[in-house]
């Protein structure tokens, strides 16, 4: 079934740049879809619109199976940079989204531990971001996004800044995570390799006209 659909979405920024032009995209429950395209084609803008962080100029975002107008609690967002709070330890960084929703650290304890276990960082709850490698910082960032148990995980070129070996490792970690959590993932990348390796469907974007110009349907990762 359809989790979220972008219908005829156009985005014109205040400076006159048209980032998206009549874009259609349907994301089905449980699938891992990649948005593939060159830098500047509007991939981040699509994610931001799905997350409700930006509004379409025209068109709409539809959530067919939900009557709840606010889906933000159901969405985990992983940015290209881990954007961790440097003064806070790993556990407090993972706690942040729950804390913003008024959940005390004591009540969030199990959820924090669970999220860190999922990314293999159970022993690093008390570590500070500066003590971790780039790959580990990215895994903390993923744990933070998972702490809300999102139905939908949006990832904006999460591994682009990492070396290739770390990136390959995290690609495998992410596939394992998705099969364990069974959450829906929209993964933005400009890497053909990464999109083919990770996703059950690739949506190819083009900057002109700022929409999806091809879709490639593969096997779901679980059946590989
Ligand atoms: P991608 O993620 O594919 O690199 P983006 O969605 O970041 O692409 O950007 C699409 C286009 O919109 C680019 O030309 C970019 O410069 C422009 N853009 C993005 N955000 C803004 C903004 N806040 N104001 C003006 N232009 C923007
Ligand atoms: P990543 O690939 O996530 O960046 P690395 O393998 O580069 O992680 O790890 C950097 C250092 O941190 C290595 O010395 C590694 O042994 C250590 N390390 C990474 N993850 C763990 C873990 N879960 N437990 C213990 N040590 C770890």
CSV table of C-alpha atoms in Angstrom, one decimal, residues 24-188:
chain,number,residue,atom,x,y,z
A,24,UNK,CA,5.2,12.6,-8.8
A,25,UNK,CA,6.6,10.0,-6.4
A,26,UNK,CA,4.8,7.1,-4.6
A,27,UNK,CA,6.5,5.4,-1.7
A,28,UNK,CA,5.0,2.1,-0.7
A,29,UNK,CA,5.1,0.7,2.8
A,30,UNK,CA,8.1,-1.4,3.6
A,31,UNK,CA,10.1,-0.6,0.4
A,32,UNK,CA,13.6,0.8,0.2
A,33,UNK,CA,13.6,3.4,-2.6
A,34,UNK,CA,16.6,5.4,-3.8
A,35,UNK,CA,16.3,8.8,-5.3
A,36,UNK,CA,19.2,8.9,-7.7
A,37,UNK,CA,20.4,12.0,-9.6
A,38,UNK,CA,23.2,14.6,-10.0
A,39,UNK,CA,23.9,17.3,-7.4
A,40,UNK,CA,21.4,20.1,-7.5
A,41,UNK,CA,18.6,18.1,-9.2
A,42,UNK,CA,16.3,18.5,-6.2
A,43,UNK,CA,16.7,15.3,-4.2
A,44,UNK,CA,17.1,17.1,-0.8
A,45,UNK,CA,14.1,19.2,-1.6
A,46,UNK,CA,12.0,16.1,-2.1
A,47,UNK,CA,13.1,14.7,1.3
A,48,UNK,CA,12.4,18.0,3.0
A,49,UNK,CA,9.0,18.2,1.5
A,50,UNK,CA,8.1,14.7,2.6
A,51,UNK,CA,9.4,15.5,6.1
A,52,UNK,CA,7.3,18.6,6.3
A,53,UNK,CA,10.4,20.8,6.6
A,54,UNK,CA,9.5,22.6,3.3
A,55,UNK,CA,6.2,23.3,1.6
A,56,UNK,CA,5.5,22.7,-2.0
A,57,UNK,CA,4.7,25.7,-4.1
A,58,UNK,CA,2.2,23.6,-6.0
A,59,UNK,CA,0.9,20.0,-5.7
A,60,UNK,CA,0.5,18.0,-2.6
A,61,UNK,CA,1.8,15.3,-0.2
A,62,UNK,CA,-0.7,12.6,0.5
A,63,UNK,CA,-0.6,10.1,3.3
A,64,UNK,CA,-3.5,7.7,2.3
A,65,UNK,CA,-3.5,5.4,5.3
A,66,UNK,CA,-3.3,8.0,7.9
A,67,UNK,CA,-5.8,10.6,9.2
A,68,UNK,CA,-3.1,12.2,11.4
A,69,UNK,CA,-2.1,15.5,9.9
A,70,UNK,CA,1.2,15.5,11.8
A,71,UNK,CA,3.5,12.7,10.7
A,72,UNK,CA,6.7,14.2,11.9
A,73,UNK,CA,6.9,11.8,14.9
A,74,UNK,CA,6.8,8.9,12.4
A,75,UNK,CA,9.7,10.2,10.4
A,76,UNK,CA,13.4,9.8,11.1
A,77,UNK,CA,15.8,12.1,9.2
A,78,UNK,CA,19.5,11.3,8.6
A,79,UNK,CA,21.5,14.2,7.2
A,80,UNK,CA,24.7,14.0,5.2
A,81,UNK,CA,26.6,15.4,8.2
A,82,UNK,CA,26.0,13.6,11.4
A,83,UNK,CA,25.2,16.9,13.1
A,84,UNK,CA,25.8,15.6,16.6
A,85,UNK,CA,25.9,17.9,19.7
A,86,UNK,CA,29.7,17.9,20.4
A,87,UNK,CA,29.3,18.7,24.1
A,88,UNK,CA,26.8,15.8,24.8
A,89,UNK,CA,27.7,12.1,25.0
A,90,UNK,CA,26.4,9.5,22.6
A,91,UNK,CA,23.4,8.6,24.7
A,92,UNK,CA,22.3,12.2,25.1
A,93,UNK,CA,22.6,12.7,21.3
A,94,UNK,CA,20.3,9.7,20.7
A,95,UNK,CA,17.9,10.9,23.4
A,96,UNK,CA,17.5,14.4,21.7
A,97,UNK,CA,14.4,13.6,19.5
A,98,UNK,CA,12.6,12.0,22.5
A,99,UNK,CA,13.7,14.8,24.8
A,100,UNK,CA,12.2,17.3,22.3
A,101,UNK,CA,8.9,15.4,22.8
A,102,UNK,CA,9.1,15.7,26.5
A,103,UNK,CA,10.4,12.1,27.3
A,104,UNK,CA,12.7,12.1,30.3
A,105,UNK,CA,16.1,10.4,30.0
A,106,UNK,CA,15.0,7.7,32.5
A,107,UNK,CA,11.9,6.9,30.4
A,108,UNK,CA,13.9,7.0,27.2
A,109,UNK,CA,16.6,4.7,28.6
A,110,UNK,CA,15.4,1.5,26.9
A,111,UNK,CA,14.8,3.2,23.6
A,112,UNK,CA,18.3,4.7,23.7
A,113,UNK,CA,19.9,1.3,24.5
A,114,UNK,CA,17.9,-0.4,21.8
A,115,UNK,CA,18.8,2.2,19.2
A,116,UNK,CA,22.5,2.0,20.0
A,117,UNK,CA,22.4,-1.8,19.9
A,118,UNK,CA,20.9,-1.7,16.4
A,119,UNK,CA,23.9,0.2,15.2
A,120,UNK,CA,26.4,-1.8,17.2
A,121,UNK,CA,27.4,1.0,19.5
A,122,UNK,CA,26.1,-0.3,22.9
A,123,UNK,CA,29.6,0.1,24.5
A,124,UNK,CA,29.8,3.8,23.4
A,125,UNK,CA,26.9,5.4,25.2
A,126,UNK,CA,29.2,7.5,27.4
A,127,UNK,CA,31.6,8.4,24.6
A,128,UNK,CA,31.7,11.9,23.1
A,129,UNK,CA,31.4,12.5,19.3
A,130,UNK,CA,35.0,13.7,19.0
A,131,UNK,CA,36.2,10.3,20.3
A,132,UNK,CA,34.5,8.4,17.5
A,133,UNK,CA,35.4,7.7,13.8
A,134,UNK,CA,33.4,9.2,11.0
A,135,UNK,CA,31.6,6.0,10.5
A,136,UNK,CA,30.7,5.6,14.1
A,137,UNK,CA,29.4,9.2,14.2
A,138,UNK,CA,27.2,8.4,11.3
A,139,UNK,CA,25.9,5.3,13.1
A,140,UNK,CA,25.1,7.5,16.2
A,141,UNK,CA,23.2,9.8,13.8
A,142,UNK,CA,21.2,6.8,12.5
A,143,UNK,CA,20.5,5.6,16.1
A,144,UNK,CA,19.2,9.1,16.9
A,145,UNK,CA,16.8,8.9,13.9
A,146,UNK,CA,15.7,5.4,15.0
A,147,UNK,CA,15.0,6.4,18.6
A,148,UNK,CA,11.5,7.5,17.6
A,149,UNK,CA,10.8,4.2,15.9
A,150,UNK,CA,10.0,5.9,12.7
A,151,UNK,CA,7.7,4.3,10.1
A,152,UNK,CA,9.7,6.2,7.5
A,153,UNK,CA,13.4,6.8,7.4
A,154,UNK,CA,14.6,9.6,5.2
A,155,UNK,CA,18.4,9.6,4.5
A,156,UNK,CA,20.1,12.4,2.6
A,157,UNK,CA,23.4,11.1,1.2
A,158,UNK,CA,24.3,9.8,4.6
A,159,UNK,CA,27.5,8.1,3.6
A,160,UNK,CA,28.8,10.6,1.0
A,161,UNK,CA,31.5,12.0,3.3
A,162,UNK,CA,32.9,8.6,4.4
A,163,UNK,CA,35.7,6.6,2.9
A,164,UNK,CA,34.7,3.7,0.6
A,165,UNK,CA,35.4,0.9,3.0
A,166,UNK,CA,33.4,2.5,5.8
A,167,UNK,CA,30.7,3.2,3.3
A,168,UNK,CA,30.4,-0.4,2.1
A,169,UNK,CA,30.2,-1.6,5.7
A,170,UNK,CA,27.5,0.9,6.5
A,171,UNK,CA,25.6,-0.1,3.4
A,172,UNK,CA,25.5,-3.6,4.8
A,173,UNK,CA,24.5,-2.4,8.2
A,174,UNK,CA,21.7,-0.4,6.8
A,175,UNK,CA,20.3,-3.4,4.8
A,176,UNK,CA,20.4,-5.5,8.0
A,177,UNK,CA,18.7,-2.7,9.9
A,178,UNK,CA,15.9,-2.3,7.4
A,179,UNK,CA,15.2,-6.0,7.3
A,180,UNK,CA,15.1,-6.1,11.2
A,181,UNK,CA,13.0,-3.0,11.6
A,182,UNK,CA,10.9,-3.4,8.4
A,183,UNK,CA,10.7,0.4,8.1
A,184,UNK,CA,10.2,2.2,4.9
A,185,UNK,CA,13.4,4.0,3.6
A,186,UNK,CA,13.9,6.8,1.1
A,187,UNK,CA,17.6,7.1,0.4
A,188,UNK,CA,19.1,10.0,-1.5
